[in-house]
Short mmCIF file of C-alpha atoms in Angstrom, two decimals:
data_model
loop_
_atom_site.label_atom_id
_atom_site.label_comp_id
_atom_site.label_asym_id
_atom_site.label_seq_id
_atom_site.Cartn_x
_atom_site.Cartn_y
_atom_site.Cartn_z
CA MET A 1 59.94 182.90 56.31
CA SER A 2 57.31 181.81 58.50
CA ASN A 3 58.45 178.60 57.23
CA ARG A 4 61.74 178.37 58.64
CA LEU A 5 60.26 179.08 62.38
CA LYS A 6 57.43 176.77 61.86
CA PRO A 7 58.51 174.15 64.77
CA LEU A 8 59.25 170.08 63.06
CA SER A 9 56.96 167.22 63.42
CA HIS A 10 58.51 164.33 65.87
CA ALA A 11 58.91 162.41 62.77
CA ALA A 12 60.93 165.38 60.76
CA TRP A 13 62.88 165.22 64.32
CA GLU A 14 63.57 162.03 64.67
CA ALA A 15 64.68 161.81 60.94
CA GLN A 16 66.94 164.75 61.29
CA GLN A 17 68.92 162.74 64.54
CA ALA A 18 69.01 159.99 62.97
CA ARG A 19 70.52 161.37 59.34
CA ILE A 20 73.21 162.67 62.42
CA VAL A 21 73.68 159.77 64.00
CA LEU A 22 74.18 158.35 60.76
CA SER A 23 76.87 159.96 60.06
CA ALA A 24 78.64 159.54 63.30
CA ALA A 25 78.30 155.86 62.98
CA LYS A 26 80.47 155.73 59.85
CA ARG A 27 83.18 156.59 62.18
CA LEU A 28 82.78 153.94 64.47
CA ASP A 29 83.03 150.21 63.95
CA TRP A 30 81.86 148.71 67.23
CA ARG A 31 81.38 145.41 64.68
CA ARG A 32 84.93 144.58 65.86
CA TRP A 33 84.66 145.41 69.53
CA PRO A 34 84.77 141.95 71.42
CA LEU A 35 81.25 141.76 72.39
CA PRO A 36 81.17 142.29 76.28
CA GLN A 37 82.20 145.94 75.51
CA GLN A 38 79.19 146.38 72.67
CA VAL A 39 76.85 144.72 75.65
CA GLU A 40 78.30 147.92 77.75
CA TYR A 41 78.15 150.04 74.75
CA LEU A 42 74.16 148.35 73.90
CA PHE A 43 73.46 149.91 76.97
CA SER A 44 74.46 152.83 77.40
CA LEU A 45 72.50 153.88 74.47
CA TYR A 46 69.51 156.42 74.66
CA GLY A 47 67.36 157.30 72.17
CA SER A 48 63.74 156.20 70.09
CA LEU A 49 64.38 153.25 67.57
CA PRO A 50 64.72 155.61 64.00
CA VAL A 51 67.74 156.99 65.82
CA ILE A 52 69.39 153.99 67.34
CA ASN A 53 69.00 152.10 63.99
CA ALA A 54 70.75 154.58 61.97
CA GLN A 55 73.21 154.31 64.66
CA LEU A 56 73.83 150.85 64.54
CA GLY A 57 72.19 149.55 61.46
CA ASP A 58 68.57 148.49 61.07
CA ASN A 59 69.51 145.43 61.30
CA SER A 60 72.31 144.51 63.17
CA ALA A 61 72.45 142.11 65.94
CA LEU A 62 72.55 145.76 68.83
CA ALA A 63 70.15 147.33 67.24
CA GLN A 64 67.48 144.02 67.44
CA PHE A 65 68.69 143.94 71.39
CA TYR A 66 68.31 147.31 72.13
CA ARG A 67 65.15 147.02 70.56
CA HIS A 68 64.13 144.02 72.82
CA CYS A 69 65.83 144.05 75.55
CA ILE A 70 65.93 147.86 76.34
CA HIS A 71 63.68 150.22 73.87
CA GLU A 72 60.35 151.08 76.17
CA GLN A 73 61.24 148.43 78.94
CA LYS A 74 60.83 148.86 82.35
CA GLU A 75 63.63 149.27 84.54
CA GLN A 76 63.54 145.85 85.80
CA GLN A 77 63.50 143.68 82.39
CA ARG A 78 66.52 146.10 81.65
CA THR A 79 68.11 144.97 84.34
CA GLN A 80 67.56 141.55 83.53
CA CYS A 81 68.82 141.71 80.08
CA ALA A 82 71.67 143.80 80.91
CA SER A 83 72.83 140.58 83.50
CA LEU A 84 71.91 137.98 80.93
CA LEU A 85 74.02 139.74 78.04
CA ARG A 86 77.40 140.48 79.81
CA GLY A 87 77.02 137.01 81.59
CA LEU A 88 77.14 135.47 77.76
CA ALA A 89 79.59 138.07 76.47
CA THR A 90 81.82 136.22 78.79
CA LYS A 91 80.98 132.84 77.33
CA ARG A 92 82.56 131.12 73.73
CA THR A 93 78.86 131.77 72.45
CA GLU A 94 77.71 132.59 68.55
CA LEU A 95 74.09 134.09 70.77
CA LEU A 96 74.48 137.64 70.44
CA TRP A 97 75.96 137.60 66.71
CA ARG A 98 72.56 136.67 65.57
CA PRO A 99 69.66 139.63 65.25
CA GLU A 100 66.73 136.96 65.27
CA LEU A 101 67.57 135.57 68.64
CA ALA A 102 66.79 138.94 70.28
CA PRO A 103 63.59 137.84 71.32
CA ALA A 104 64.70 134.82 72.14
CA LEU A 105 67.01 136.07 74.87
CA ALA A 106 64.77 139.27 75.86
CA ALA A 107 62.17 135.92 77.13
CA VAL A 108 64.88 134.85 79.00
CA ALA A 109 66.47 137.40 79.88
CA ARG A 110 62.24 138.03 81.20
CA TRP A 111 62.11 134.54 83.46
CA LEU A 112 65.30 134.86 84.56
CA PRO A 113 64.84 135.21 88.50
CA GLN A 114 63.01 131.74 88.14
CA ARG A 115 65.69 129.53 86.54
CA CYS A 116 66.71 126.41 88.55
CA ARG A 117 70.44 126.76 87.89
CA GLU A 118 73.18 129.51 87.69
CA LEU A 119 74.29 130.98 84.06
CA THR A 120 77.77 130.94 85.73
CA ASP A 121 77.72 127.43 85.16
CA TRP A 122 76.53 127.01 81.58
CA GLN A 123 78.97 126.87 78.73
CA PRO A 124 78.06 125.95 75.28
CA ARG A 125 78.77 122.57 73.12
CA SER A 126 78.35 123.37 70.19
CA ARG A 127 79.12 126.25 67.77
CA ASN A 128 75.16 126.52 66.29
CA PRO A 129 73.71 129.01 68.11
CA PHE A 130 70.50 127.55 67.78
CA ARG A 131 71.58 124.73 69.40
CA GLN A 132 73.25 126.64 71.92
CA LEU A 133 69.54 128.40 73.00
CA GLU A 134 68.17 125.32 73.57
CA SER A 135 71.11 123.85 76.05
CA LEU A 136 70.22 127.75 77.96
CA VAL A 137 66.95 127.22 78.00
CA ARG A 138 67.10 123.82 79.45
CA HIS A 139 69.81 124.30 81.63
CA LEU A 140 68.47 127.94 82.87
CA PHE A 141 64.84 126.26 83.50
CA ASP A 142 64.35 122.43 82.86
CA HIS A 143 65.24 121.12 86.76
CA TYR A 144 64.18 117.61 85.69
CA GLY A 145 65.28 117.57 81.64
CA ASP A 146 62.24 115.86 80.33
CA ILE A 147 60.15 119.45 78.94
CA PRO A 148 59.13 117.88 75.79
CA ALA A 149 60.85 118.86 72.75
CA TRP A 150 58.48 120.57 70.57
CA VAL A 151 58.35 123.13 73.27
CA ILE A 152 62.20 124.06 73.64
CA ASN A 153 62.66 124.06 69.34
CA SER A 154 59.57 126.50 69.71
CA TRP A 155 62.29 129.09 71.15
CA THR A 156 64.31 128.70 68.36
CA ALA A 157 61.88 128.83 65.93
CA GLY A 158 60.59 132.27 66.94
CA ARG A 159 57.48 130.57 67.98
CA LEU A 160 56.95 131.84 71.99
CA HIS A 161 53.22 132.87 71.60
CA ASP A 162 52.08 130.30 69.51
CA GLY A 163 48.17 129.58 70.69
CA LEU A 164 49.61 130.24 74.31
CA ASN A 165 53.29 131.81 76.18
CA ILE A 166 56.19 129.18 75.22
CA ALA A 167 58.29 131.21 77.77
CA GLU A 168 55.96 130.57 80.58
CA LEU A 169 55.06 126.77 79.49
CA THR A 170 58.54 126.42 79.65
CA VAL A 171 59.13 127.58 82.95
CA HIS A 172 55.87 125.75 84.31
CA LEU A 173 56.87 122.69 83.06
CA GLY A 174 60.97 123.53 84.31
CA ARG A 175 59.54 123.08 87.96
CA GLY A 176 57.83 119.67 87.08
CA GLY A 177 54.20 121.11 86.57
CA ALA A 178 51.92 119.01 84.86
CA LEU A 179 50.73 119.96 81.39
CA ARG A 180 47.51 119.96 82.12
CA THR A 181 47.66 122.25 85.34
CA PHE A 182 49.00 124.82 82.75
CA ARG A 183 47.21 127.90 83.24
CA GLY A 184 47.61 129.25 79.97
CA LEU A 185 46.04 126.29 78.05
CA PRO A 186 43.14 127.49 75.55
CA VAL A 187 41.78 123.78 76.08
CA PRO A 188 41.43 121.35 78.86
CA LEU A 189 43.57 118.70 78.47
CA SER A 190 43.05 114.91 79.47
CA ARG A 191 45.74 112.89 81.06
CA LYS A 192 45.75 110.64 77.75
CA VAL A 193 46.22 113.52 75.59
CA GLU A 194 48.52 115.48 78.25
CA HIS A 195 50.62 111.87 77.94
CA HIS A 196 50.64 112.29 74.17
CA LEU A 197 50.98 115.57 74.19
CA ARG A 198 54.75 115.30 76.05
CA LEU A 199 55.65 113.46 72.78
CA ALA A 200 54.65 115.22 70.23
CA PRO A 201 57.88 115.51 67.64
CA ALA A 202 60.09 118.45 68.01
CA GLY A 203 59.38 120.79 64.81
CA TYR A 204 55.74 120.81 65.83
CA SER A 205 54.17 124.17 66.75
CA PHE A 206 52.34 123.55 70.13
CA LEU A 207 48.63 123.59 67.56
CA HIS A 208 49.88 120.45 65.35
CA ALA A 209 51.59 119.25 68.54
CA LEU A 210 48.07 119.21 69.99
CA ARG A 211 46.62 117.30 67.40
CA TYR A 212 48.84 115.16 67.11
CA ALA A 213 48.20 114.45 70.54
CA GLN A 214 44.33 114.21 70.50
CA LEU A 215 44.37 111.97 67.65
CA ALA A 216 47.14 109.62 69.17
CA ALA A 217 44.47 109.10 72.43
CA ARG A 218 41.65 108.67 69.45
CA ASP A 219 44.13 105.74 68.30
CA GLN A 220 43.79 108.15 65.10
CA LEU A 221 47.34 108.44 64.07
CA ALA A 222 46.55 107.85 60.49
CA TRP A 223 44.48 111.02 60.05
CA LEU A 224 47.33 112.98 61.11
CA GLY A 225 48.21 114.40 57.59
CA PRO A 226 44.38 115.27 56.38
CA VAL A 227 44.27 117.08 59.99
CA LEU A 228 47.31 119.28 59.37
CA ASP A 229 46.25 119.88 56.16
CA SER A 230 43.17 121.05 56.85
CA ARG A 231 41.59 124.32 58.91
CA LEU A 232 41.94 121.83 61.85
CA SER A 233 45.81 123.25 61.60
CA ARG A 234 45.12 126.86 61.45
CA GLN A 235 42.47 127.23 64.07
CA LEU A 236 41.63 126.53 67.70
CA GLY A 237 38.19 127.71 69.56
CA ARG A 238 35.86 126.37 71.51
CA ASP A 239 33.92 124.60 69.60
CA ASP A 240 36.68 122.01 68.88
CA GLU A 241 35.37 118.89 70.46
CA PHE A 242 32.99 119.16 67.44
CA TRP A 243 35.57 119.44 64.87
CA LEU A 244 37.37 116.58 66.72
CA ARG A 245 33.68 114.14 66.04
CA VAL A 246 34.27 115.12 62.48
CA VAL A 247 37.43 113.69 62.49
CA ASP A 248 35.78 110.17 63.94
CA PHE A 249 33.04 110.55 61.30
CA PHE A 250 35.58 110.93 58.64
CA ALA A 251 37.82 107.39 60.47
CA ALA A 252 34.08 105.87 60.86
CA THR A 253 34.02 105.72 57.36
CA PRO A 254 35.22 103.05 55.20
CA MET A 255 37.00 103.50 50.97
CA VAL A 256 37.18 108.20 51.97
CA ASP A 257 39.99 109.86 50.59
CA PRO A 258 40.68 111.07 53.56
CA TYR A 259 42.24 114.15 52.28
CA GLN A 260 38.75 115.38 51.40
CA LEU A 261 38.36 116.37 55.30
CA GLY A 262 40.24 119.60 54.54
CA PRO A 263 37.50 120.70 51.73
CA VAL A 264 34.53 119.78 53.53
CA CYS A 265 35.98 121.27 56.66
CA ASP A 266 35.49 124.56 54.99
CA TRP A 267 32.24 123.64 53.75
CA ILE A 268 31.36 122.70 57.47
CA HIS A 269 32.54 125.97 58.52
CA GLN A 270 30.92 128.45 55.54
CA LYS A 271 27.70 127.03 56.95
CA ARG A 272 28.36 127.64 60.49
CA ALA A 273 29.76 130.47 60.51
CA VAL A 274 28.78 132.67 57.11
CA GLY A 275 26.54 131.14 55.27
CA ILE A 276 25.77 129.17 52.08
CA LYS A 277 23.82 130.91 49.79
CA ASP A 278 20.97 132.82 51.48
CA GLU A 279 20.71 131.00 54.27
CA PRO A 280 21.52 132.26 57.46
CA ALA A 281 24.96 130.78 59.51
CA GLN A 282 23.77 127.66 61.40
CA PRO A 283 26.17 127.52 64.25
CA GLY A 284 24.48 124.30 65.41
CA PHE A 285 25.28 122.62 62.11
CA SER A 286 26.40 118.88 62.96
CA LEU A 287 26.95 115.92 61.58
CA LYS A 288 24.64 114.02 63.02
CA GLY A 289 22.15 111.42 60.99
CA ARG A 290 24.65 112.25 57.67
CA SER A 291 25.98 110.12 55.42
CA MET A 292 29.69 110.81 53.96
CA SER A 293 28.01 110.42 50.31
CA SER A 294 25.63 113.28 51.00
CA VAL A 295 28.14 115.26 52.89
CA LEU A 296 30.80 115.39 50.28
CA THR A 297 28.12 115.43 47.52
CA GLN A 298 27.00 118.85 49.16
CA THR A 299 30.46 119.81 49.36
CA ALA A 300 31.13 119.31 45.79
CA GLN A 301 28.07 121.32 44.99
CA TRP A 302 29.26 124.33 47.43
CA HIS A 303 32.67 124.47 45.27
CA ARG A 304 31.31 124.33 41.48
CA GLU A 305 29.00 126.81 42.91
CA LEU A 306 32.08 129.21 43.66
CA ALA A 307 33.90 128.52 40.66
CA GLN A 308 30.65 128.66 38.63
CA ALA A 309 30.06 132.77 40.09
CA PRO A 310 32.78 134.57 39.70
CA TYR A 311 31.02 137.88 39.57
CA ARG A 312 28.93 137.41 42.87
CA VAL A 313 29.88 139.68 45.67
CA PRO A 314 28.96 138.14 48.90
CA GLU A 315 28.82 142.00 50.84
CA THR A 316 28.51 144.97 50.40
CA THR A 317 31.17 146.75 50.47
CA LEU A 318 33.22 143.85 48.68
CA THR A 319 33.84 144.53 44.86
CA LEU A 320 35.88 142.72 42.30
CA ASP A 321 38.67 145.23 42.58
CA THR A 322 38.68 144.60 46.30
CA THR A 323 42.41 144.76 47.54
CA TRP A 324 44.53 144.64 50.30
CA VAL A 325 48.20 144.64 52.11
CA PRO A 326 49.91 141.76 50.99
CA LEU A 327 52.09 139.98 52.95
CA PRO A 328 55.92 140.87 53.02
CA VAL A 329 56.78 137.84 50.84
CA PRO A 330 58.09 138.09 47.20
CA ASP A 331 56.80 136.14 44.23
CA PHE A 332 59.46 133.62 42.24
CA SER A 333 60.27 133.12 39.45
CA GLY A 334 61.96 130.05 37.87
CA GLY A 335 62.63 127.49 35.39
CA SER A 336 64.21 127.42 31.57
CA LYS A 337 61.81 124.91 29.08
CA CYS A 338 59.10 125.81 31.06
CA PRO A 339 58.82 128.49 33.84
CA VAL A 340 57.70 128.52 36.30
CA ARG A 341 55.82 131.74 38.63
CA ILE A 342 54.70 131.95 42.20
CA THR A 343 52.71 134.91 42.86
CA GLN A 344 50.60 136.43 45.32
CA LEU A 345 47.20 136.87 44.42
CA ARG A 346 45.75 140.88 45.56
CA THR A 347 42.55 140.73 44.81
CA TYR A 348 39.06 139.33 45.48
CA TRP A 349 38.59 138.86 41.40
CA ASN A 350 42.08 137.24 41.65
CA LEU A 351 40.99 134.94 44.36
CA LEU A 352 37.98 134.16 42.46
CA ASP A 353 39.86 134.08 39.11
CA GLU A 354 41.82 131.14 40.90
CA GLY A 355 39.32 129.27 42.37
CA ARG A 356 37.24 128.63 39.04
CA THR A 357 39.98 127.75 37.34
CA LEU A 358 41.50 124.79 39.84
CA ARG A 359 37.84 124.23 40.99
CA HIS A 360 38.60 124.62 44.88
CA CYS A 361 37.27 127.38 47.74
CA VAL A 362 40.31 129.71 47.56
CA ALA A 363 37.89 132.89 47.20
CA SER A 364 36.49 131.76 50.86
CA TYR A 365 39.60 132.93 52.24
CA PHE A 366 39.50 136.49 50.62
CA ASP A 367 38.64 137.83 54.37
CA SER A 368 41.50 136.16 55.88
CA CYS A 369 43.67 137.62 53.58
CA ARG A 370 42.26 141.41 54.28
CA ARG A 371 42.47 140.60 57.85
CA GLY A 372 46.80 139.99 57.36
CA ARG A 373 46.04 136.38 58.62
CA SER A 374 46.78 134.70 55.12
CA ALA A 375 48.17 135.50 51.77
CA ILE A 376 47.33 133.20 48.50
CA PHE A 377 50.07 132.63 45.84
CA SER A 378 49.17 131.08 42.53
CA LEU A 379 51.87 128.97 41.14
CA THR A 380 52.15 128.85 37.05
CA LEU A 381 53.47 126.31 34.56
CA ASN A 382 54.10 127.43 31.23
CA GLY A 383 51.20 130.27 31.69
CA THR A 384 48.90 127.32 33.10
CA ARG A 385 47.67 127.69 36.83
CA ALA A 386 48.57 124.41 38.66
CA VAL A 387 48.62 124.76 42.24
CA THR A 388 46.91 127.73 45.26
CA LEU A 389 49.42 127.80 47.63
CA GLU A 390 48.16 129.71 51.39
CA VAL A 391 51.04 130.91 53.91
CA GLN A 392 50.07 132.39 57.49
CA ALA A 393 51.37 135.66 58.42
CA ASN A 394 53.89 133.42 60.54
CA ARG A 395 55.53 132.45 57.36
CA THR A 396 54.14 129.19 57.35
CA ILE A 397 52.64 127.31 54.10
CA VAL A 398 50.04 125.43 55.55
CA GLN A 399 47.99 124.44 52.00
CA ALA A 400 48.65 123.69 48.60
CA ARG A 401 46.27 122.74 46.34
CA GLY A 402 45.85 121.81 42.37
CA LEU A 403 42.49 120.78 40.72
CA PHE A 404 40.15 119.80 42.44
CA ASN A 405 41.74 119.86 45.43
CA ARG A 406 44.89 117.63 44.35
CA ARG A 407 48.19 117.55 46.19
CA PRO A 408 50.92 118.56 44.45
CA ASN A 409 53.54 116.67 42.05
CA ASP A 410 56.97 116.35 42.77
CA GLU A 411 57.91 118.27 40.27
CA GLU A 412 55.42 121.40 41.71
CA GLY A 413 56.99 120.43 45.52
CA VAL A 414 60.40 120.80 43.94
CA TRP A 415 59.60 124.44 43.25
CA ILE A 416 57.74 125.19 46.07
CA ARG A 417 60.84 123.89 48.01
CA ARG A 418 62.86 126.33 46.43
CA TRP A 419 60.75 129.28 46.82
CA ALA A 420 60.23 128.48 50.45
CA THR A 421 64.11 127.57 50.99
CA GLU A 422 64.95 131.52 49.48
CA ASN A 423 62.37 133.28 51.69
CA ARG A 424 62.73 131.76 54.65
CA LEU A 425 59.14 129.49 55.01
CA LEU A 426 58.32 127.45 56.87
CA VAL A 427 57.10 123.56 54.88
CA PRO A 428 55.46 121.18 57.43
CA LYS A 429 56.22 117.82 56.62
CA HIS A 430 52.77 116.82 55.58
CA LEU A 431 52.27 119.28 53.02
CA LEU A 432 54.19 117.95 50.22
CA GLY A 433 53.48 114.22 51.22
CA GLU A 434 56.61 113.51 52.92
#
């Protein structure tokens, strides 16, 4: 009897309300309404996310717009979102049918007061919603028509917080501001680097575009593939100039495999930030006075030590059974004559075994896995390990390495692309040698 009188917890109350709303929503088919009516219905709703998701459908467009445009937003932001969505609902646009574009349209609404043209003057010229979004952003914020293509593309790719605030950068550039004067830049830019940054390919993220510009300013664009295949395409820190000098070190050495850059950068990072064996970290480590031969020898030796010491535990809190929360990327199986498997590695022992088998340093990525920054996958052909893949939290495949850090062959590349396509993973062009 006492349990009946016990008040419900907030979570239990929300679940109860969600069930009530769900039963009512089955009798309300808002998807058949015209867009203006859907928008008005959206802004008439009020409640917690579980209740709204139950009423509208977890993956529906209106549920996502409620989450990004209304839920826990200040009154001014809700007003601006309402103005934008009502304006778009009166036009022949596909934007409001795509739930994945809700964050981008919320960002458009956030900066709507800074527009250089009126929304009423915009008309979509394509049925493709992503091209419509690009057109809308340029219409509202690109006064001079010279915002770099990679900045606009970041809106459609869902990279609005890609090392810097893309929406704020768009408004800054749209008013005629210089890239190097943008206050949100993580590193200073010279005029030469700024020039090349504006010319970076459209599909690049900010970091990839920055690497493109830095190498172009150094006349080292031939090294773009190896650089984007290394940790330089994933991290940007205060010691960025040091890592560019590592690229200079390679570029000045004849007859060296460019794709040794990635393993060498991993070895240098280990030496500077973590330490090797019993040596403490050496933050001041540099390549000054070192030969390429000695650097490659020490890098290879470190890789061999990682492969030959599978039971060595680098810290007291780490055991061979240590696991972590995997990234929400499904495993893959396919093939007939030669079965193919792509499986996420979930324990420290899995990483050690993968690195020992393929003779590379994947075991050094256990911390990134535990922190949720990356996930490591193993591609096997007919039960034999072939390629190790690193997928970052933004669903981008940033590394693909086989035995002794070789690049994937054509057959392996086909399966990697198929897996990526099925799971909507981004595959940079340089990764598979395109």
